[in-house]
Coordinates of C-alpha atoms and ligand atoms in Angstrom, one line a residue:
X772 CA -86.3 267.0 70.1
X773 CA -89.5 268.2 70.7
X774 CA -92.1 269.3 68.2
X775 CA -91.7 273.4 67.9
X776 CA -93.7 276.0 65.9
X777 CA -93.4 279.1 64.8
X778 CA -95.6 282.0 66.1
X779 CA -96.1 285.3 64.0
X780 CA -98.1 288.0 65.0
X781 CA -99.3 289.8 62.0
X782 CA -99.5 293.7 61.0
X783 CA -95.8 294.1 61.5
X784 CA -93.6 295.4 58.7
X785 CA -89.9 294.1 57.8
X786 CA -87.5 296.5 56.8
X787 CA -83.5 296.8 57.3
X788 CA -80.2 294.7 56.3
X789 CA -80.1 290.7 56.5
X790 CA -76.9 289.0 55.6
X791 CA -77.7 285.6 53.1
X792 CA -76.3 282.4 53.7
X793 CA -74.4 280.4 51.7
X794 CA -77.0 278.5 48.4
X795 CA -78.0 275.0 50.0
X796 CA -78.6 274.0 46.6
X797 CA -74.8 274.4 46.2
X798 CA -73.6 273.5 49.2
X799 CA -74.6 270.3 49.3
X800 CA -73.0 269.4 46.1
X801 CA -69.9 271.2 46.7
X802 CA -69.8 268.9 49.6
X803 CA -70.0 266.0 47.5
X804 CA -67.5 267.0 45.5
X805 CA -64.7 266.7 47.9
X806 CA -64.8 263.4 47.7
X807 CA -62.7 263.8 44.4
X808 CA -60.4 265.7 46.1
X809 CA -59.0 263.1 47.9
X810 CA -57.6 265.2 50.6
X811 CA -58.8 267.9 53.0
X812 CA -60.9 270.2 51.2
X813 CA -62.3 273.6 53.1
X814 CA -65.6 275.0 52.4
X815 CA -67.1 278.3 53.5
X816 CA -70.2 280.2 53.7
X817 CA -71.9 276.8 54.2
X818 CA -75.6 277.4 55.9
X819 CA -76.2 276.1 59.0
X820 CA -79.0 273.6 58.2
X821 CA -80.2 270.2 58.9
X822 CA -79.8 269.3 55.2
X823 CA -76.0 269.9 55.3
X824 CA -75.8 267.9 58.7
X825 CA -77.2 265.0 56.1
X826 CA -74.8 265.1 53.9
X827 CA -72.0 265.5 57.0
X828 CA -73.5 261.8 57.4
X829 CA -73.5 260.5 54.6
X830 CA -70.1 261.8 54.0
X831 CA -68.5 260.2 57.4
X832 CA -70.2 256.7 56.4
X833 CA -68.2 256.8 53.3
X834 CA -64.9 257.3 55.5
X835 CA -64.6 260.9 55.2
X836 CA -63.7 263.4 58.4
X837 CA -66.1 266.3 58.5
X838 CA -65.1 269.3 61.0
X839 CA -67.6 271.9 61.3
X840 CA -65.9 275.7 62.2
X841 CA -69.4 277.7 61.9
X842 CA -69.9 277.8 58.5
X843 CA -66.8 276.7 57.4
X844 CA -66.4 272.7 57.2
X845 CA -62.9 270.9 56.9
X846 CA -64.1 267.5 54.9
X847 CA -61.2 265.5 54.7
X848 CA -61.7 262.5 51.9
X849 CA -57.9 260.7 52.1
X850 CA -59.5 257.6 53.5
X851 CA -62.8 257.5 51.7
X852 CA -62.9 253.7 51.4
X853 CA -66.5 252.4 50.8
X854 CA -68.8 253.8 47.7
X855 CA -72.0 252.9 49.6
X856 CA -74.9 255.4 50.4
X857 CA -77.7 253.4 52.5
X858 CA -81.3 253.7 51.8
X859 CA -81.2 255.2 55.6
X860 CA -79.9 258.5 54.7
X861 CA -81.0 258.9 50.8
X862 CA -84.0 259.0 52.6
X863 CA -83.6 262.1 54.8
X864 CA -82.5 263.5 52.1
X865 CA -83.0 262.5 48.4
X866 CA -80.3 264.8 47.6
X867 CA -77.5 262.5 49.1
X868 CA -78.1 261.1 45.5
X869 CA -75.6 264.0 44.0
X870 CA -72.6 261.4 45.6
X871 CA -73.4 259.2 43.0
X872 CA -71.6 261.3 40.3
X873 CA -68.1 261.7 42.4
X874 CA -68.3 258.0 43.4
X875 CA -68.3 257.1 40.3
X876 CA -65.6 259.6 39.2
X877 CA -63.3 258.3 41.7
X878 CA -63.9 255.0 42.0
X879 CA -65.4 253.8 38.9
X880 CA -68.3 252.4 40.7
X881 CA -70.9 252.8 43.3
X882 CA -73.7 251.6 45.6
X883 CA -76.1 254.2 45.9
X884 CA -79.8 253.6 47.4
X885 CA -82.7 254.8 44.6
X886 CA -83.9 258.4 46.5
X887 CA -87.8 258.1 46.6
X888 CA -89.9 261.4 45.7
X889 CA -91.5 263.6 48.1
X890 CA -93.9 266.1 48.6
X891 CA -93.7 268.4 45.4
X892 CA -93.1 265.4 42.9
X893 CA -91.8 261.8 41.7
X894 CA -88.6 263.4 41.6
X895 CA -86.8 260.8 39.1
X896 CA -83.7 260.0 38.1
X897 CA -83.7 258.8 34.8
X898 CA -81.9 261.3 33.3
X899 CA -79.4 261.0 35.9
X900 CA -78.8 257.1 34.3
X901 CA -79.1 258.0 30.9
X902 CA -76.0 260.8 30.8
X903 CA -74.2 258.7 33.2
X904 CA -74.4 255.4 31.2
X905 CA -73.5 257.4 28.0
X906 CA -70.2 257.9 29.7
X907 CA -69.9 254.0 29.6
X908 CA -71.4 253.2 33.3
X909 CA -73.6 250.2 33.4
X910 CA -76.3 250.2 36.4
X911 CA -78.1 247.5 38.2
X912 CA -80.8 248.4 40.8
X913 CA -80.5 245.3 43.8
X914 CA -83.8 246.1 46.1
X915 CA -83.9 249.6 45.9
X916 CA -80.2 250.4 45.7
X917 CA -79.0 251.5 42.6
X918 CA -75.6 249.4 42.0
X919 CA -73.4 251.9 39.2
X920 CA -69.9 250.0 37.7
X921 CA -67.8 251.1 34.7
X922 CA -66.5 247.7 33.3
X923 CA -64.9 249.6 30.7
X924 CA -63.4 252.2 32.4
X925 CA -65.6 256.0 31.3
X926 CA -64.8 257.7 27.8
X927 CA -66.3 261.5 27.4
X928 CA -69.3 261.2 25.1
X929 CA -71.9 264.5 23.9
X930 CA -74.9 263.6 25.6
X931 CA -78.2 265.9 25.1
X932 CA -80.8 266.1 28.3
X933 CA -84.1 266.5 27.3
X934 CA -85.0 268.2 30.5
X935 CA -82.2 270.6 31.4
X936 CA -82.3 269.0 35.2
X937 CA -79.7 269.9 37.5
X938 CA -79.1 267.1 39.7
X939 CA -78.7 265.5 36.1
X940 CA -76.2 267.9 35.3
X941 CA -74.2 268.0 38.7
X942 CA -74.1 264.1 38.8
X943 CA -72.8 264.0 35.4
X944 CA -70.5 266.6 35.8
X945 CA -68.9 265.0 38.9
X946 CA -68.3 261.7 36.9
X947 CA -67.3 263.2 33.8
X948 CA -63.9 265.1 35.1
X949 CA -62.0 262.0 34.9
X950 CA -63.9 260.3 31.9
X951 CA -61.1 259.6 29.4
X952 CA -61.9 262.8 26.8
X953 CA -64.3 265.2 25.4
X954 CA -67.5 265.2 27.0
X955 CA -70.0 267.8 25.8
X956 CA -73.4 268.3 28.0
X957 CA -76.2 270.2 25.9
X958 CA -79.4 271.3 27.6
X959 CA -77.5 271.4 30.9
X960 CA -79.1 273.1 33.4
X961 CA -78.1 276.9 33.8
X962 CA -78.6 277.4 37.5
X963 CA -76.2 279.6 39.6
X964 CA -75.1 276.7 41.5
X965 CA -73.8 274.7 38.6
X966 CA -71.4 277.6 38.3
X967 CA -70.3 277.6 41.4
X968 CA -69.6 273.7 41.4
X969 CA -67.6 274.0 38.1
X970 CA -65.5 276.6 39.8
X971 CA -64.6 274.1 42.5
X972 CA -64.1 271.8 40.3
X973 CA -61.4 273.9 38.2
X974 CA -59.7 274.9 41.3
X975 CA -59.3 271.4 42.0
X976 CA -57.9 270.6 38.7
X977 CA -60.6 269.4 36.2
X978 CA -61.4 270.8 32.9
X979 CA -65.0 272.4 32.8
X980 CA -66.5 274.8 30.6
X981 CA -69.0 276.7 30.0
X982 CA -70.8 275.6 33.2
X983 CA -74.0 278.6 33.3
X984 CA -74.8 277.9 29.8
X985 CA -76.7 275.1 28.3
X986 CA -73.4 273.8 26.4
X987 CA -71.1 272.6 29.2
X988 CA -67.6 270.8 27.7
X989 CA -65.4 268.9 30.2
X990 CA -62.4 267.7 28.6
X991 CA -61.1 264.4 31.3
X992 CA -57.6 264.3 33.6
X993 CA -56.4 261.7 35.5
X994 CA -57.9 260.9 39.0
X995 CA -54.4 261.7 40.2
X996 CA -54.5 265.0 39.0
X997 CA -57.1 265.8 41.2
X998 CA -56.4 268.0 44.9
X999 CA -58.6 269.6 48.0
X1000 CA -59.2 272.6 47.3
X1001 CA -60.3 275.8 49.4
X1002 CA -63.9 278.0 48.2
X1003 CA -66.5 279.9 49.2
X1004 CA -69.9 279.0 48.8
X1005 CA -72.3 281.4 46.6
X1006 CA -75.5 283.5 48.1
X1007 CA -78.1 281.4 48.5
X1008 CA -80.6 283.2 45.8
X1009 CA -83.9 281.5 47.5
X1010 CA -83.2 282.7 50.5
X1011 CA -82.6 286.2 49.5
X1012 CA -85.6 286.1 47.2
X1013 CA -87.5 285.1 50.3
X1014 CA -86.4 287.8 52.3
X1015 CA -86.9 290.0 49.4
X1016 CA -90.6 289.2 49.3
X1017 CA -91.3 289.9 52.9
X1018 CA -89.8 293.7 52.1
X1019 CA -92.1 293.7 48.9
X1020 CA -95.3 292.4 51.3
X1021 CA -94.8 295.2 53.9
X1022 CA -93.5 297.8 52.0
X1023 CA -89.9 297.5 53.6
X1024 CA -87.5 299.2 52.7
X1025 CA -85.4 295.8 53.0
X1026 CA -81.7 294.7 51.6
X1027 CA -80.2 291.0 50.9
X1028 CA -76.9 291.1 51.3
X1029 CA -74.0 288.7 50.5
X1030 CA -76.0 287.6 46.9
X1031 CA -75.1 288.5 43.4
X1032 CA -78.0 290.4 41.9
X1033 CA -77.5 288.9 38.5
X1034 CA -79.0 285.2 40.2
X1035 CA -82.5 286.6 40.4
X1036 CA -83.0 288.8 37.5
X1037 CA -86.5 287.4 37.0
X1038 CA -87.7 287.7 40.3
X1039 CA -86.8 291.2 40.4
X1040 CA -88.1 292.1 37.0
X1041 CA -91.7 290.4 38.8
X1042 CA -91.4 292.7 41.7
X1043 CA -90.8 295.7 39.6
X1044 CA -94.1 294.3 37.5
X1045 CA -95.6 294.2 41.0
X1046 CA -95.4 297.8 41.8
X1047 CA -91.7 297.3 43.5
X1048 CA -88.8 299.5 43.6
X1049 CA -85.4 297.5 43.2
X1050 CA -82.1 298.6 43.8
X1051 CA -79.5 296.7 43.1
X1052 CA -75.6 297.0 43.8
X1053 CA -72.7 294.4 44.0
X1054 CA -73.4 292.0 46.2
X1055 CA -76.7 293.7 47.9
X1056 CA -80.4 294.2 46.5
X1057 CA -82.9 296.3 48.3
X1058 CA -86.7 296.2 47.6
X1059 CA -89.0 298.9 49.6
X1060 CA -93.0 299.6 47.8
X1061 CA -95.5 302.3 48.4
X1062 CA -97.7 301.5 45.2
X1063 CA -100.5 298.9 45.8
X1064 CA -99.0 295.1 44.9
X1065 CA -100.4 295.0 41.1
X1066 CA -101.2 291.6 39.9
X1067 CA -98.6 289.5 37.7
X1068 CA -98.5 286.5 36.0
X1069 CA -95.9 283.7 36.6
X1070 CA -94.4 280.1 34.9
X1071 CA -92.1 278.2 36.8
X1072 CA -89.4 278.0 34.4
X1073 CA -85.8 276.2 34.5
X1074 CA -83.1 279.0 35.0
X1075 CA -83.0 281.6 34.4
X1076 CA -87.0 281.5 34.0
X1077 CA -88.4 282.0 37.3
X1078 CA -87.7 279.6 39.7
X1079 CA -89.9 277.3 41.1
X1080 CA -88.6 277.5 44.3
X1081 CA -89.6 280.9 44.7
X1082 CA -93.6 279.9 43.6
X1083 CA -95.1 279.9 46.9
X1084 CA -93.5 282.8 48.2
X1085 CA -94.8 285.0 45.2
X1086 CA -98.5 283.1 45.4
X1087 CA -98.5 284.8 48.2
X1088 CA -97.5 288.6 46.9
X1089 CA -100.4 287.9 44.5
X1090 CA -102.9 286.9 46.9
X1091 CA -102.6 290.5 48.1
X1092 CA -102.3 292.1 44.7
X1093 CA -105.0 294.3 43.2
X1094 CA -106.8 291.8 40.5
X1095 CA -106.3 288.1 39.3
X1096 CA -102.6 286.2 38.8
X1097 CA -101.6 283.4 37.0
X1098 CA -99.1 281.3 38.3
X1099 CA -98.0 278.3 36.4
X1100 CA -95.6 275.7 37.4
X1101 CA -93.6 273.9 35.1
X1102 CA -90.8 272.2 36.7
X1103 CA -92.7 270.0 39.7
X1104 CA -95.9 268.3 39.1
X1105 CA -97.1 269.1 42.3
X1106 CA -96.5 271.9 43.8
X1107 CA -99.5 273.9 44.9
X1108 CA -100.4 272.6 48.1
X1109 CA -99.0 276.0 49.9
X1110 CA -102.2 276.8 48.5
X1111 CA -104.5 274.7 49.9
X1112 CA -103.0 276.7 53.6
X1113 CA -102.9 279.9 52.3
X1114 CA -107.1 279.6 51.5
X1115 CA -107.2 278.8 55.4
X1116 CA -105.8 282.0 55.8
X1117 CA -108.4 283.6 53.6
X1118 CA -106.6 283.8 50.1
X1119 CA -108.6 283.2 46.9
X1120 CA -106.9 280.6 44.8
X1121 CA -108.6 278.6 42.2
X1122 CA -106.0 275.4 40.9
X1123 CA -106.4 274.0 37.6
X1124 CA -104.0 271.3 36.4
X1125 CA -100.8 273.4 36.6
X1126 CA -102.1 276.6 37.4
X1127 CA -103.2 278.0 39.9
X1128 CA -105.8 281.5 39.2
X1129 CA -105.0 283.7 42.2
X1130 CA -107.8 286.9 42.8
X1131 CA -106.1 289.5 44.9
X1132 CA -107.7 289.8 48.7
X1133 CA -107.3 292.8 50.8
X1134 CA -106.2 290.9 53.9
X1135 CA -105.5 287.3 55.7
X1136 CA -106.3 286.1 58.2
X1137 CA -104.0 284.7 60.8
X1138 CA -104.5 280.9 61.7
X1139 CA -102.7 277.6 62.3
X1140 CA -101.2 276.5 59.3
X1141 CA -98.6 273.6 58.1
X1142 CA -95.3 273.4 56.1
X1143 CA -95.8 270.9 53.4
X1144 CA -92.2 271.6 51.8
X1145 CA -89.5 273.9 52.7
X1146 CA -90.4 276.9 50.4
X1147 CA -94.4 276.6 51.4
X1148 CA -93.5 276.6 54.9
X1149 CA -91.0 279.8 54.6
X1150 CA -93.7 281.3 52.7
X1151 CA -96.0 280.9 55.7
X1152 CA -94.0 282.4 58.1
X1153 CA -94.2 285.7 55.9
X1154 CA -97.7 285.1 55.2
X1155 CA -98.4 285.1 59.0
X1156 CA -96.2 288.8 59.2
X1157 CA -99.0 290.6 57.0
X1158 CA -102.3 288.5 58.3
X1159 CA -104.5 289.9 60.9
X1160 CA -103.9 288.4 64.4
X1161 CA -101.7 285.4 65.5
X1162 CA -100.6 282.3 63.0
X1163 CA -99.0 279.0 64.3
X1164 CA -96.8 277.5 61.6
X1165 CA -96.2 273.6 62.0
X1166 CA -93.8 270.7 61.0
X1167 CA -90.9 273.6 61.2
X1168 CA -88.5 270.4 60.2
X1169 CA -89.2 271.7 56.1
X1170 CA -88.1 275.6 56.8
X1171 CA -84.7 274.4 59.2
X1172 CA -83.7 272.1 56.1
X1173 CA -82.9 275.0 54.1
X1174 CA -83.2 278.4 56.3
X1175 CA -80.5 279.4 58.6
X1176 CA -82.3 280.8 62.0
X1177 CA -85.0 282.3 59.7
X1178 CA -87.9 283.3 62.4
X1179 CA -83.8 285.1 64.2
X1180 CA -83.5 286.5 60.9
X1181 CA -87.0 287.8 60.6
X1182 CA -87.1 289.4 63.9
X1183 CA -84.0 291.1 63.5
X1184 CA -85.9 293.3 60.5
X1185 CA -88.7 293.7 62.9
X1186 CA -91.3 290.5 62.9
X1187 CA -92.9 289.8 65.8
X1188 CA -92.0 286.1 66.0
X1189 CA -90.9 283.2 68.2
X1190 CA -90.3 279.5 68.2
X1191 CA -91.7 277.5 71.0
X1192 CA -92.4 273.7 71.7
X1193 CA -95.5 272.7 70.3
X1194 CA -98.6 271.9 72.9
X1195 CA -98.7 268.5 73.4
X1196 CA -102.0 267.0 71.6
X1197 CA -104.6 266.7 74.5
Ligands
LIG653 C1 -82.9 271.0 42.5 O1 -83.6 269.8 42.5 C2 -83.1 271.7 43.8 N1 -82.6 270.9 44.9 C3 -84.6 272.0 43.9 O2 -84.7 272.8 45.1 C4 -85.0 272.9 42.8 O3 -86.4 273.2 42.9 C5 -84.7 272.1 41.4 O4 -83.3 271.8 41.4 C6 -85.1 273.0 40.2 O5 -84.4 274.2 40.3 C7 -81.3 270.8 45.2 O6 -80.5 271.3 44.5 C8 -80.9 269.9 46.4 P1 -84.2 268.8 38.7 P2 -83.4 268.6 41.4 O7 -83.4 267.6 38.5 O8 -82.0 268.5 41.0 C9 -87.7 266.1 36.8 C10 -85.5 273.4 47.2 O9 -86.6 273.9 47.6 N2 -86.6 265.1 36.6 O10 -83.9 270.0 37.9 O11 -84.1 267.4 41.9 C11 -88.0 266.2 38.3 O12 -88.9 265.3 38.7 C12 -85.5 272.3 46.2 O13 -84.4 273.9 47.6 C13 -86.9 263.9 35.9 O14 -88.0 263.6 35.5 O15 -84.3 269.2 40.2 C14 -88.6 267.6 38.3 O16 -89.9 267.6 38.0 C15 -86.9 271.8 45.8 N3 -85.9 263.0 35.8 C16 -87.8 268.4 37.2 O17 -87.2 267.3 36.4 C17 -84.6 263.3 36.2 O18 -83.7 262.4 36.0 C18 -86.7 269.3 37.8 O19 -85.8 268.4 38.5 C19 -84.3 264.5 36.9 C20 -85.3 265.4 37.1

């Protein structure tokens, strides 16, 4: 398909309702998990994004059916027959690595190919290993594909993480429903979507507990005990938090709907700091400012600190606030190079090590910019919305990974923005 890019013209304010998607970042496991199910399991509120497409893939080379029924899917996972994820599609997408866990819990073994790391970080998966093979798998890696058997069958074990990482947890989560026993996870991850995969999980028969807390316990059933089951993904909290900035940048007043509040408590208590008003109600949150942005300071935290992958889009609110920001990141060693395209848009950011020093600027200047990740490159796209003048946003292949229609979204709440094929390089 050809190259597109977003163009924003800039001095245009967002304000009104915009319904949320269904959380990528659970999605995509929830997918996974199906393959426990061993029948037809139906997901809904699943995004519309290239990422899920991926794991469609890499689902269907593994022998299961996927139907797609707008954002419903119908991922039948009877005749799942081969345990082998190539190096071909780990590579589109180094999540395909969270069908490691399910593999393993269904079929004691697995050939999985060893993701690489990307943009933001080395992205390892040593922790992955470590809980996995406390559960009594052994791995081999055979050029570059990671090669996971249980010779002993899997017994629950208490393993600790000493990061609390959640592809860590979800993998070990996924294998440890039908470990024989107790397994006890401490310093899991806490994130919303680890929640909503223990939920699944449940409904399809296993045993989890305390999944949104650091302690999870899984007690093990039979693989036969497992069954499809039918759920609805959660809000996807990144993409509301997104949105939420843009309402924060222009003043809005702007509502998320289809989220839970309670998933971005930190990022609202920033906009507050920020000079924000925040309403909040069920399942809706709506942000609107007249105060100038005040300055804040931000770390990167694992949830529920503030999440990283709401960095850039903040950076952003504090390049426009009235004095200096710190932002730290914690989680990803390298996640600052939204920066380095925000400064060509006039920003004032100084980076040291893991922080970046942000000074406040009155206003940006639109230019031609580029996605380096998928956050960065939404962040852009709002950026552009407040600049002076026109902005071209590039490599638009990060923001459709993980952003339903976002420039249809955007100019439903009033940006002036469109998509259009790229010029072809003279
Ligand atoms: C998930 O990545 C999300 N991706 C990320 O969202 C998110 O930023 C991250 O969690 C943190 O919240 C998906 O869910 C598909 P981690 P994941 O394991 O599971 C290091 C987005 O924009 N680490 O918690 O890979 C790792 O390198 C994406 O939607 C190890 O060293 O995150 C990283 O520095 C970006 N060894 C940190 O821990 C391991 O075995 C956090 O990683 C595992 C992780």
């Amino acid at each position: 398909m050809n190259q597109e890019v977003i163009i924003v013209r800039g001095n245009h304010t967002l304000e009104g309702d915009v319904q949320i998607s269904g959380a990528k970042n659970s999605a995509l496991k929830l997918m996974a998990a199906s393959i426990l199910g061993q029948g037809e399991t139906v997901l809904h509120n699943v995004p519309l994004i290239s990422d899920i497409e991926i794991m469609a893939e890499v689902l269907e080379r593994l022998g299961a059916t996927v139907k797609r029924e707008e954002h419903t899917l119908r991922i039948d996972t009877a005749n799942v027959n081969s345990c082998e994820t190539p190096y071909e599609l780990v590579s589109k997408m180094r999540a395909s690595i969270s069908v490691l866990g399910p593999l393993i819990g269904r079929f004691g073994e697995a050939r999985v190919a060893m993701p690489g790391g990307c943009q933001i970080g080395a992205r390892k998966i040593d922790m992955h290993l470590v809980g996995l093979e406390a559960l009594g798998v052994h791995f081999d890696v055979d050029h570059g594909v990671l090669e996971a058997t249980t010779p002993q069958g899997m017994k629950g074990a208490h393993v600790y993480l000493e990061f609390p990482s959640v592809g860590a947890t979800e993998n070990m989560l996924m294998a440890a429903v039908t470990a024989e026993g107790h397994t006890a996870i401490e310093n899991a991850a806490c994130e919303p979507e680890i929640e909503d995969l223990a939920n699944m999980l449940n409904a399809m028969g296993a045993k989890v507990s305390g999944a949104g807390t650091s302690l999870i316990e899984i007690e093990g059933v039979p693989l036969s005990s497992l069954h499809p089951c039918e759920h609805t993904t959660v809000g996807d909290r990144i993409e509301a938090g997104t949105f939420l900035v843009g309402g924060a940048l222009t003043g809005g007043p702007l509502t998320v709907r289809g989220i839970d509040p309670a998933f971005l408590r930190m990022a609202i208590m920033k906009l507050r700091a920020m000079g924000c008003e925040v309403q909040t109600g069920k399942d809706w949150i709506t942000v609107s400012r007249e105060a100038p942005l005040c300055s804040v300071d931000i770390q990167t935290l694992p949830h529920p600190g503030f999440p990283t992958d709401l960095q850039a889009q903040f950076m952003l609110l504090a390049a426009l606030a009235d004095d200096v920001s710190v932002i730290t990141e914690n989680v990803f060693e390298n996640r600052f190079m939204f920066a380095a395209e925000l400064m060509r848009m006039g920003a004032d950011v100084t980076l040291d090590d893991h922080h970046a020093i942000v000074r406040g600027v009155d206003h940006l200047q639109g230019a031609p910019v580029s996605s380096t990740d998928l956050r960065a490159g939404a962040a852009l796209v709002l950026a552009g919305i407040v600049a002076d003048g026109e902005t071209s946003v590039h490599h638009l292949e990060h923001i459709d990974r993980g952003y339903e229609d976002y420039a249809g979204k955007l100019a439903s709440l009033g940006a002036d923005i469109r998509r259009v094929a790229a010029p072809s390089p003279r």
